Tab-separated table of C-alpha atoms in Angstrom:
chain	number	residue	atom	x	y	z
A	17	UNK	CA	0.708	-11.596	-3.120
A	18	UNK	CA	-1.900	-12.365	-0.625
A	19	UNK	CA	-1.809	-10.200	2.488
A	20	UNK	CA	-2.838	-11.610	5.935
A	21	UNK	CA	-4.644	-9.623	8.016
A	22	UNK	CA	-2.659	-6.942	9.845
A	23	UNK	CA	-4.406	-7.027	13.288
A	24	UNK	CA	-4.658	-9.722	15.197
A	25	UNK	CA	-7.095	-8.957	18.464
A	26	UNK	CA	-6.105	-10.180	21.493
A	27	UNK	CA	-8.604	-10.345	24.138
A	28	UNK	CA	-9.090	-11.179	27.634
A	29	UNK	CA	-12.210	-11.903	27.468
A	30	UNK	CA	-14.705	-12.871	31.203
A	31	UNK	CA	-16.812	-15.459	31.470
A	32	UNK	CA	-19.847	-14.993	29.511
A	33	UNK	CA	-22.520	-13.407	32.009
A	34	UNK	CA	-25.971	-14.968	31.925
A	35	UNK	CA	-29.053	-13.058	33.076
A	36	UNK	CA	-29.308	-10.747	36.464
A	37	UNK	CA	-30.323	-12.525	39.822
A	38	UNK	CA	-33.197	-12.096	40.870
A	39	UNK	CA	-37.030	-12.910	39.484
A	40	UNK	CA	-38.529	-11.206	36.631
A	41	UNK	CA	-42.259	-9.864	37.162
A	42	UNK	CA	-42.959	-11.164	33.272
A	43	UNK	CA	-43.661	-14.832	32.608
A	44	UNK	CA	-42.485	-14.545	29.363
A	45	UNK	CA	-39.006	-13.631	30.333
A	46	UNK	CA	-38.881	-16.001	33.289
A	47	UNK	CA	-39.976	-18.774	30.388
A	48	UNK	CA	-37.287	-17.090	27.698
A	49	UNK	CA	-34.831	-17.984	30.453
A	50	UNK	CA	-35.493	-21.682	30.793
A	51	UNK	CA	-35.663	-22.080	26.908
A	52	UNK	CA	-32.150	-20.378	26.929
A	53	UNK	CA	-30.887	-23.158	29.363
A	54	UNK	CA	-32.590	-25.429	27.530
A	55	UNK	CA	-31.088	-24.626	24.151
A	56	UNK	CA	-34.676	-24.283	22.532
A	57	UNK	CA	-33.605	-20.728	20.760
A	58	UNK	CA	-36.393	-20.646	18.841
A	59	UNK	CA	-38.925	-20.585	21.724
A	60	UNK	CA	-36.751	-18.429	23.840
A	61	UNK	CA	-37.262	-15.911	21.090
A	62	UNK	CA	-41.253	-16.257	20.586
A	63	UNK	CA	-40.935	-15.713	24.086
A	64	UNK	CA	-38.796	-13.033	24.895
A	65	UNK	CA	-40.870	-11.163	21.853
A	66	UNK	CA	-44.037	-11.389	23.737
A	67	UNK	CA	-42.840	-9.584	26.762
A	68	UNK	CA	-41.290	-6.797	24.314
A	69	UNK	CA	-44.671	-6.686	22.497
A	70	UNK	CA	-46.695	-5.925	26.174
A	71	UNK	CA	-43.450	-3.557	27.050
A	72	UNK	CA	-41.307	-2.222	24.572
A	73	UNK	CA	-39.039	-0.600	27.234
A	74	UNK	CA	-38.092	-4.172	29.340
A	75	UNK	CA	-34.369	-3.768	29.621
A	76	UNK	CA	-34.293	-7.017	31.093
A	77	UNK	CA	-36.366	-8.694	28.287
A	78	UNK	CA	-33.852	-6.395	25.496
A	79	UNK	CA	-30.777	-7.665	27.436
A	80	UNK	CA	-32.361	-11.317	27.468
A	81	UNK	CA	-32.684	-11.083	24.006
A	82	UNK	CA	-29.492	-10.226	22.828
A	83	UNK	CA	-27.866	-13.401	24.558
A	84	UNK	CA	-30.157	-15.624	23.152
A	85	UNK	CA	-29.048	-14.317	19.497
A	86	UNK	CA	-25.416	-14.447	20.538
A	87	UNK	CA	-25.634	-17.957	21.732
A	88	UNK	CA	-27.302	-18.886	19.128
A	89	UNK	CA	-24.769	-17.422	16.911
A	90	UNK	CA	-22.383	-20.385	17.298
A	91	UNK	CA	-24.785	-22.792	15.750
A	92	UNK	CA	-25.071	-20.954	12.607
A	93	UNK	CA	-22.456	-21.461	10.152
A	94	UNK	CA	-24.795	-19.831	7.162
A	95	UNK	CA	-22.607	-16.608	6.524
A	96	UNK	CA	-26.049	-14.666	5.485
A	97	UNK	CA	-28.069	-16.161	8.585
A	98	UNK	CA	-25.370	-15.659	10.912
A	99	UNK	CA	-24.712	-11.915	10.005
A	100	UNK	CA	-28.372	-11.335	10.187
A	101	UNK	CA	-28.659	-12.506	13.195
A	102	UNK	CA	-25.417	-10.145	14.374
A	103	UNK	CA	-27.426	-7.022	13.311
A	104	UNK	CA	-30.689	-8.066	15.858
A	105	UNK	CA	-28.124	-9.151	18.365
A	106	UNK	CA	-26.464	-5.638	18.405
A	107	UNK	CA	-29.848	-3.989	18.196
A	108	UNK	CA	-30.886	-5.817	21.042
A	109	UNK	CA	-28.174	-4.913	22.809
A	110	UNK	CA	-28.031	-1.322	21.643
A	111	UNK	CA	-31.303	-0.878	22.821
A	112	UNK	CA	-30.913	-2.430	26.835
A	113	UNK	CA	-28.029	-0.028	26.659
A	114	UNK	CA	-30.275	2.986	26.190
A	115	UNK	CA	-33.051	1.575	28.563
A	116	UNK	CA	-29.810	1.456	31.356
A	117	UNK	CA	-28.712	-1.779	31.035
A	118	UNK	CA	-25.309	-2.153	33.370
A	119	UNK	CA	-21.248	-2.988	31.955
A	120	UNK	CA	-22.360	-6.286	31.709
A	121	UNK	CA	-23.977	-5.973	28.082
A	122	UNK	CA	-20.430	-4.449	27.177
A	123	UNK	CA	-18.527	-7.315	28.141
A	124	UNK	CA	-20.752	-9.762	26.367
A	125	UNK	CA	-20.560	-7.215	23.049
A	126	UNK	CA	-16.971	-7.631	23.385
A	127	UNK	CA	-17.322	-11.402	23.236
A	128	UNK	CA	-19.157	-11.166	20.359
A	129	UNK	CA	-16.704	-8.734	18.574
A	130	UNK	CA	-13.637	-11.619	19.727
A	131	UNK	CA	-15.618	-14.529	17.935
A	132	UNK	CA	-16.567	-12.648	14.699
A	133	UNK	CA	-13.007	-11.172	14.064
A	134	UNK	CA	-12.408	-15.253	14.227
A	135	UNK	CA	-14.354	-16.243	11.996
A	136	UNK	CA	-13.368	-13.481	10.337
A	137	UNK	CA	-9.271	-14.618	10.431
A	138	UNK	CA	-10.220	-18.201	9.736
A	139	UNK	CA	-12.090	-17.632	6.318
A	140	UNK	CA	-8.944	-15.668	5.244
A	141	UNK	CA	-6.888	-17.602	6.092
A	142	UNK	CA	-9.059	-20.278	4.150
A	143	UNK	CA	-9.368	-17.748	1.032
A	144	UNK	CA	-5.509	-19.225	0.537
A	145	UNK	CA	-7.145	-22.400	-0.516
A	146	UNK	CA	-10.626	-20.996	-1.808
A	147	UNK	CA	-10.840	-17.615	-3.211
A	148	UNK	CA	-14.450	-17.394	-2.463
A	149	UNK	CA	-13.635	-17.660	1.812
A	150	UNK	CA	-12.516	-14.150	1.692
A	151	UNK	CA	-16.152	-13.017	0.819
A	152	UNK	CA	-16.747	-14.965	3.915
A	153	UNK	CA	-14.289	-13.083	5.423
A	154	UNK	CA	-15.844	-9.412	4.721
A	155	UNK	CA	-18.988	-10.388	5.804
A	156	UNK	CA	-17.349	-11.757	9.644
A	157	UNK	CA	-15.294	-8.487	9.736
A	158	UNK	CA	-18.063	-6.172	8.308
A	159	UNK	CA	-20.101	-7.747	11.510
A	160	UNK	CA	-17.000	-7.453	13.804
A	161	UNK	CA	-17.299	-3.304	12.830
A	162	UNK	CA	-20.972	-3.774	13.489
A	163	UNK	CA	-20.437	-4.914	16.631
A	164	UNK	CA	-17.633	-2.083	17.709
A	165	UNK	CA	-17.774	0.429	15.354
A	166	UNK	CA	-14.872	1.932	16.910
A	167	UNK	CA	-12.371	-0.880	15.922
A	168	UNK	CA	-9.725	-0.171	13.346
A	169	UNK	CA	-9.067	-3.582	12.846
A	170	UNK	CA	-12.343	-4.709	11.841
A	171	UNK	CA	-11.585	-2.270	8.817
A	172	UNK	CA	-8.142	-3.104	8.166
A	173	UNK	CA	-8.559	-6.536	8.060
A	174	UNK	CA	-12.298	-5.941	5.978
A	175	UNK	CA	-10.103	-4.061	3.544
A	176	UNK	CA	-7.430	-6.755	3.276
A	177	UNK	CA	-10.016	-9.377	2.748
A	178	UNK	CA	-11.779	-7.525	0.035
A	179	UNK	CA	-8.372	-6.933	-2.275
A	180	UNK	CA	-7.927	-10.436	-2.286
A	181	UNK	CA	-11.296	-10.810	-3.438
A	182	UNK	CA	-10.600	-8.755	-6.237
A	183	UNK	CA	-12.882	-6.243	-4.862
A	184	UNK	CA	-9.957	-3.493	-5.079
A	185	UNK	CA	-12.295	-0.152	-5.280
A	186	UNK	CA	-13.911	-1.483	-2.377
A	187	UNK	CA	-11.163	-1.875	-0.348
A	188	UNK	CA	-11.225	2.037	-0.147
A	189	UNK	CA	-13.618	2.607	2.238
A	190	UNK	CA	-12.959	0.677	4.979
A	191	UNK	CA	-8.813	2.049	4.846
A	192	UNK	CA	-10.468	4.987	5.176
A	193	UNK	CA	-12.471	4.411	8.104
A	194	UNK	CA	-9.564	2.231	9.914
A	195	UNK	CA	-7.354	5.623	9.003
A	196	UNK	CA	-10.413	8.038	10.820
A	197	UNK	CA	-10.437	5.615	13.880
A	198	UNK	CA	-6.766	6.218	14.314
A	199	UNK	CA	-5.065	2.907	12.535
A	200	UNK	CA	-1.771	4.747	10.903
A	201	UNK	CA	0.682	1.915	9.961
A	202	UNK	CA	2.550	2.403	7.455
A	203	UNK	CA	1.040	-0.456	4.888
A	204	UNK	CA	-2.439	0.887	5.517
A	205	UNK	CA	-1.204	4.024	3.863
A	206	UNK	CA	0.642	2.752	1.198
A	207	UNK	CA	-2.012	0.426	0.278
A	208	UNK	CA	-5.023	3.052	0.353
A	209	UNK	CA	-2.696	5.230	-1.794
A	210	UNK	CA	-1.896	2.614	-4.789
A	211	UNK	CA	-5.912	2.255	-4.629
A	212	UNK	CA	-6.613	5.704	-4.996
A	213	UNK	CA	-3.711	5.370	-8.054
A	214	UNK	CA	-5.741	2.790	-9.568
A	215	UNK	CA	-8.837	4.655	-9.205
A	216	UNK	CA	-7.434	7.444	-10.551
A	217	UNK	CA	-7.528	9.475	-7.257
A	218	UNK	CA	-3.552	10.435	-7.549
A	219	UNK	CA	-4.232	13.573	-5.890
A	220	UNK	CA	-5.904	12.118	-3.034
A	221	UNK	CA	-2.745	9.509	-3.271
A	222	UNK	CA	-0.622	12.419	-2.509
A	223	UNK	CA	-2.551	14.190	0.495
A	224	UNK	CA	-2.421	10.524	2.012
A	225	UNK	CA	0.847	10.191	1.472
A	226	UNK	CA	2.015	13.627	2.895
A	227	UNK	CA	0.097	12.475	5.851
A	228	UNK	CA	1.893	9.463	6.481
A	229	UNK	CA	5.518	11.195	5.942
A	230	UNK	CA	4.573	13.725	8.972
A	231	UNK	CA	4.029	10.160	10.976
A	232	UNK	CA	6.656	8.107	9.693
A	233	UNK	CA	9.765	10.761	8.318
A	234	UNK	CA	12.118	8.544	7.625
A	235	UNK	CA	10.122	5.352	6.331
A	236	UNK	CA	11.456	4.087	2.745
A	237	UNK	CA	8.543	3.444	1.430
A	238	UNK	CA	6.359	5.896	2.170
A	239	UNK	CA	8.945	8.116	0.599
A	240	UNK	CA	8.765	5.771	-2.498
A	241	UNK	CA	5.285	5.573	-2.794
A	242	UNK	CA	5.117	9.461	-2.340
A	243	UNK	CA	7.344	9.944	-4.758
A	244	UNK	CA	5.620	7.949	-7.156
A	245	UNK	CA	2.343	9.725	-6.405
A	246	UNK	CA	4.319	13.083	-7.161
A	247	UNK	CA	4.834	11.620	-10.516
A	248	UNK	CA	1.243	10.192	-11.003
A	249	UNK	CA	-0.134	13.260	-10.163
A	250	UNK	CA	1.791	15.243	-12.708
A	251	UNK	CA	3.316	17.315	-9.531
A	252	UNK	CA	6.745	16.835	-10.325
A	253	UNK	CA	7.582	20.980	-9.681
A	254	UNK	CA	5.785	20.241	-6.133
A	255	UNK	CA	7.979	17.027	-5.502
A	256	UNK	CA	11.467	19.144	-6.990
A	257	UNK	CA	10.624	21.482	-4.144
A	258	UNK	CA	9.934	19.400	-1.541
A	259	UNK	CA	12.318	17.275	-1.538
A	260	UNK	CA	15.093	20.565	-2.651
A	261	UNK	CA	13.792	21.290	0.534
A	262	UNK	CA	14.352	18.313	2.864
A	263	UNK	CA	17.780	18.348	0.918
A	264	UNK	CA	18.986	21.511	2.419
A	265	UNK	CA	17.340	20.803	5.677
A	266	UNK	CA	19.162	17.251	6.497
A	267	UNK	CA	22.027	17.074	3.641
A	268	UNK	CA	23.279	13.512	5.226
A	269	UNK	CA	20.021	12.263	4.474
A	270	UNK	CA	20.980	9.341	1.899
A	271	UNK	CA	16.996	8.904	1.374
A	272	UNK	CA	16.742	12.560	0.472
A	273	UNK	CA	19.371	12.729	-2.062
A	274	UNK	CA	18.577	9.678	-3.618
A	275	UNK	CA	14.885	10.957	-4.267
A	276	UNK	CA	16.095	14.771	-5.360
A	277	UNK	CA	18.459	12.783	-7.750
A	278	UNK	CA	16.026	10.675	-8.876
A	279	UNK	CA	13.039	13.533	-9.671
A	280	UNK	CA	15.552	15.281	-10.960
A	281	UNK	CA	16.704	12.296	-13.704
A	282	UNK	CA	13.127	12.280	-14.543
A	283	UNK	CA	12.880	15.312	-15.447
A	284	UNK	CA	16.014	15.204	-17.547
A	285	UNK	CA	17.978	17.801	-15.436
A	286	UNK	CA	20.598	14.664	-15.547
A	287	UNK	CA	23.636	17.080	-14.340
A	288	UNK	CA	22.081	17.964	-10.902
A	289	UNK	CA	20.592	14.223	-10.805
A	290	UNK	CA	24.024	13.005	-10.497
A	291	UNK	CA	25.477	15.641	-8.054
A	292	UNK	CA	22.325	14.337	-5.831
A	293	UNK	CA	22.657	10.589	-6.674
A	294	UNK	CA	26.753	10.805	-6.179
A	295	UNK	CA	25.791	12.460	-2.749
A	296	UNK	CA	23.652	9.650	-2.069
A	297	UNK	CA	26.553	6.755	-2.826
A	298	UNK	CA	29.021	8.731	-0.468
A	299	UNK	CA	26.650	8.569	2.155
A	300	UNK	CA	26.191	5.066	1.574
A	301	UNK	CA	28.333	3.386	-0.655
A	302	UNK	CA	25.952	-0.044	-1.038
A	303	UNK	CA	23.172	2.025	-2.242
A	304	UNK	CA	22.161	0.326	-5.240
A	305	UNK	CA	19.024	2.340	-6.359
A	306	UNK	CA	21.121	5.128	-6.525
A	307	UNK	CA	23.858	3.186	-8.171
A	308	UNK	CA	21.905	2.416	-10.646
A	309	UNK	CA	20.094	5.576	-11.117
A	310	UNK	CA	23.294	7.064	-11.067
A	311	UNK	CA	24.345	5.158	-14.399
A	312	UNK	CA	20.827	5.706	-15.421
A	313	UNK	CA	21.682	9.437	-15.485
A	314	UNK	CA	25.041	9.071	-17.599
A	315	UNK	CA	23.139	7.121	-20.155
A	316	UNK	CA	19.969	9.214	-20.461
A	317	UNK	CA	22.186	12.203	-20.989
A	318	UNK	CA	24.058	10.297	-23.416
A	319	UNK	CA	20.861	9.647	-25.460
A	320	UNK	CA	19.795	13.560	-25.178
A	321	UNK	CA	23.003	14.364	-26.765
A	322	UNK	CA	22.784	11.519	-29.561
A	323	UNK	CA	19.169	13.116	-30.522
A	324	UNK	CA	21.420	16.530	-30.302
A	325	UNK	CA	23.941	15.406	-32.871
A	326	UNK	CA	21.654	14.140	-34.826
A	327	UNK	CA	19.946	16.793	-35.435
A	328	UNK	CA	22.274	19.040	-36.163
A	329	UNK	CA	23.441	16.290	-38.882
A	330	UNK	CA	19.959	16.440	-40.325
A	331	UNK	CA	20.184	20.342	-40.526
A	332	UNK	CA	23.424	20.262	-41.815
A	333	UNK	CA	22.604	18.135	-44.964
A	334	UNK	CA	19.309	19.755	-45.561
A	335	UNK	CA	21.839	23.410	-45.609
A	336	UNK	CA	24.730	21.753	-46.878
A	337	UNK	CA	24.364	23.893	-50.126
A	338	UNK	CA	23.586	27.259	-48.422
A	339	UNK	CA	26.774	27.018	-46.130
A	340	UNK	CA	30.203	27.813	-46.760
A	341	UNK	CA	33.175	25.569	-46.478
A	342	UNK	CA	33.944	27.087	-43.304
A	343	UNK	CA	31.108	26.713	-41.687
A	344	UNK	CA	30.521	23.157	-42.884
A	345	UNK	CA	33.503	22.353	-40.857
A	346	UNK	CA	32.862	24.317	-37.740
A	347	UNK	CA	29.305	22.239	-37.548
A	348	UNK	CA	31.136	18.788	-38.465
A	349	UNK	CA	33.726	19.845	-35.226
A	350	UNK	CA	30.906	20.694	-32.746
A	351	UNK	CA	29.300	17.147	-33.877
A	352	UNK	CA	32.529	15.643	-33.407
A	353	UNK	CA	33.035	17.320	-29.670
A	354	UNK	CA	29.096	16.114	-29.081
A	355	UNK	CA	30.283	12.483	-29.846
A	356	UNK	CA	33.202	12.485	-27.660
A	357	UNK	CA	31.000	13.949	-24.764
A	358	UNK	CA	28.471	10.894	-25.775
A	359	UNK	CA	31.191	8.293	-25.671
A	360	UNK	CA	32.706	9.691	-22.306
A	361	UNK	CA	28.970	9.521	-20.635
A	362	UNK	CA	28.665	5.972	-21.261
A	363	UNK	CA	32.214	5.589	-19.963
A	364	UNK	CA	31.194	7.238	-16.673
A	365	UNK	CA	28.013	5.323	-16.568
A	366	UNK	CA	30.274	1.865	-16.195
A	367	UNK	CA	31.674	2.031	-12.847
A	368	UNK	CA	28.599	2.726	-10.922
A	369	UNK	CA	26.767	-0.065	-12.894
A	370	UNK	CA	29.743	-2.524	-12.194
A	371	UNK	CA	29.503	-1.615	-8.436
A	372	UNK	CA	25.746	-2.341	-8.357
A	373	UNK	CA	26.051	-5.353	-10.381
A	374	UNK	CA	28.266	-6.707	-8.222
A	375	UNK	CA	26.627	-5.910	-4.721
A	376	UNK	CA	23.362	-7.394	-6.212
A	377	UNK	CA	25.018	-10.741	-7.119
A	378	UNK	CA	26.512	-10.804	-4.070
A	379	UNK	CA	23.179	-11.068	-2.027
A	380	UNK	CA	21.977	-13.628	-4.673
A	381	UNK	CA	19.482	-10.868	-6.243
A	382	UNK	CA	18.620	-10.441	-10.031
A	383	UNK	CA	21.102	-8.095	-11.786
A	384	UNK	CA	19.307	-8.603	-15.415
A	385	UNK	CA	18.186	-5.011	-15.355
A	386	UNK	CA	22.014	-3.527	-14.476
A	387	UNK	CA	23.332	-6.381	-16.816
A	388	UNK	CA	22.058	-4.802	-20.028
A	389	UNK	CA	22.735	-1.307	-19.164
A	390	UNK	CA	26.267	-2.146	-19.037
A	391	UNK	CA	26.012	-4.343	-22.131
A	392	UNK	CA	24.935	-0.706	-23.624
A	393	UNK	CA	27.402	1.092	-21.697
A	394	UNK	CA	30.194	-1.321	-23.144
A	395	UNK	CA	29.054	-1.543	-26.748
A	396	UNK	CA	29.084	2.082	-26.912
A	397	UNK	CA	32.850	2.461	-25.384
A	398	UNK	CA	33.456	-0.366	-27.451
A	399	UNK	CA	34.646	-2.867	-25.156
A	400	UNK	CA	33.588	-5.840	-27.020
A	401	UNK	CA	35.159	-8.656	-24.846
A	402	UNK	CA	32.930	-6.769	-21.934
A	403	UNK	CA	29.792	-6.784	-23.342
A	404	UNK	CA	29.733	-9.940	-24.029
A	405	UNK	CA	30.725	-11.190	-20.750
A	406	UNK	CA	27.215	-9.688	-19.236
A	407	UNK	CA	25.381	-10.569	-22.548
A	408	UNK	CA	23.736	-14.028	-20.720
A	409	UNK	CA	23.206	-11.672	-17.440
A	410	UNK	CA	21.364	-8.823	-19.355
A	411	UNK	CA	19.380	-11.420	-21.386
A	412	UNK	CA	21.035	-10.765	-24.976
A	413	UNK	CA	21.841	-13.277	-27.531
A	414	UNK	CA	25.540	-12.049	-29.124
A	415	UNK	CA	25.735	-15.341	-30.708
């Protein structure tokens, strides 16, 4: 999906402030002046280099300089040639600033900062049409951070630009830098984290990740993503714990029980998973993650104790000869007590399934997933007539 930008600047920006009163003692800058009026940008330039050339430390002829580029910035639509002309604008600037140049260079940086970010928001939003407008784009905010390299947005929005380019390894850095400069929503995080994933980073993922819970507690998907970077990581002890922990802390916590439950199902500890997950539906009896996960749990268990029984059936007819009658029929009885507990986990797994099928179809969402694990569910409890009723739902051909 392609992501707008998440910061929109709003400005109120003065009117643009043209040169100090007053006469200049250098010809040169007095001509640079009248060439600015004029429009002539090119001569205003040759000019205004001259009196820098006799006097590198003429504020006035730095400041001078710096609005010439900037005006001259809205006739140049060449991305290259325009950002070029950014970096000599802001060095301009940057430099009347350290000769003493007054608040008004400040407000005219700000100005320039408005009109990039812009430019910037209009190639992306072109990029919908034309892919190739969101290089545009990085280049407008890249100047925009140029300009103030204390804006988050510029980075945000840089980063943004650059995953819909494709440029997804890039995108890194400038999250990173909008996350230094104090930008902390919660997409920025979860973003920068399923880059590090890709990248292979998952333990960076993680530290991220715990970052933004300590910022946003109770945020869904932060928790999620978290979770998820537990698992990439290959931290699942570390997630067990933590979120044993938050468990015991805030025990209403729906959120809380639903992850335990579900870090527990993964790692196949399926009787605590559904004290955690059942916790989770009584706290919220719509929840259909842990609905599902909750059937999830009955049927996984029922598949570790089908590999159970049949092993044992394998060991039993490779010692078949060694064993006596006796205990030929004790091992055939604990089979028989494994299939019953087999059959009766599928049974349990069909009324949370049935609930979560049905809240999903009521809000018009996709059930196909919950659709064939009841189809399972039935076929294994034998309730023919049943699985067949979801077979077109879960996407299986009975015919």
């Amino acid at each position: 999906m392609k992501r707008s930008p998440l910061v929109i600047i709003a400005l109120i920006v003065g009117a643009f402030l043209a040169a100090g009163a007053g006469c200049s003692s250098d010809p040169n800058v007095e001509g640079a002046k009248l060439d600015l009026r004029n429009k002539d940008y090119d001569r205003a330039l040759e000019n205004v280099n001259e009196a820098l050339a006799r006097n590198p430390e003429n504020v006035e002829a730095w400041d001078l300089k710096g609005q010439i580029l900037q005006e001259q910035l809205s006739t140049v639509d060449d991305v290259e040639q325009h950002s070029q002309l950014v970096e000599e604008m802001v060095e301009a600037y940057q430099r009347a600033k350290e000769l003493g140049a007054g608040d008004d260079v400040d407000q005219r940086l700000r100005l320039a900062f408005y009109n990039e970010f812009q430019r910037g928001f209009r190639a992306f939003e072109q990029g919908r049409e034309d892919e190739a407008a969101y290089e545009d784009a990085i280049q407008y905010f890249r100047n925009a951070a140029l300009i103030q390299p204390d804006s988050a947005g510029a980075y945000v929005n840089m980063a943004y630009a650059m995953i819909n380019a494709g440029r997804q390894e890039d995108a890194i850095e400038p999250f990173e830098k909008a996350i230094e400069l104090g930008e902390d929503s919660p997409d920025t995080y979860i973003y920068l984290s399923e880059l590090y994933r890709v990248a292979g980073r998952n333990d960076d993922a993680v530290a991220l990740l715990e970052r933004a819970k300590e910022v946003y507690p109770d945020n869904v998907d932060i928790d999620t993503a978290l979770l998820n970077a537990y698992q990439a990581a290959g931290r699942t002890d570390e997630a067990l714990e933590q979120y044993r922990a938050a468990v015991e802390r805030d025990p209403n916590n729906k959120l809380y029980r639903y992850n335990y439950g579900t870090l527990l199902l993964g790692a196949e500890r399926f009787d605590e998973a559904i004290e955690q997950l059942k916790a989770a539906i009584e706290l919220d009896p719509e929840y259909v993650d842990a609905l599902s996960n909750l059937g999830s749990a009955y049927t996984n268990k029922a598949v570790a104790i089908n590999d159970q029984i049949r092993e044992m059936d394998d060991a039993l007819r490779q010692e078949r000869a060694n064993l006596s009658e006796q205990e030929i029929q004790q091992r055939e009885a604990e089979m028989d007590a494994l299939v019953e507990q087999r059959t009766e986990m599928f049974r349990q797994a069909i009324e949370p399934l049935e609930r979560a099928q049905a809240i999903l179809e009521a809000r018009g969402e996709d059930a196909q997933r919950i659709c064939f694990a009841l189809f399972q569910a039935y076929a294994q409890t034998r309730q023919t007539d049943k699985a067949e009723s979801v077979a077109a739902c879960a996407g299986v051909d009975v015919n």
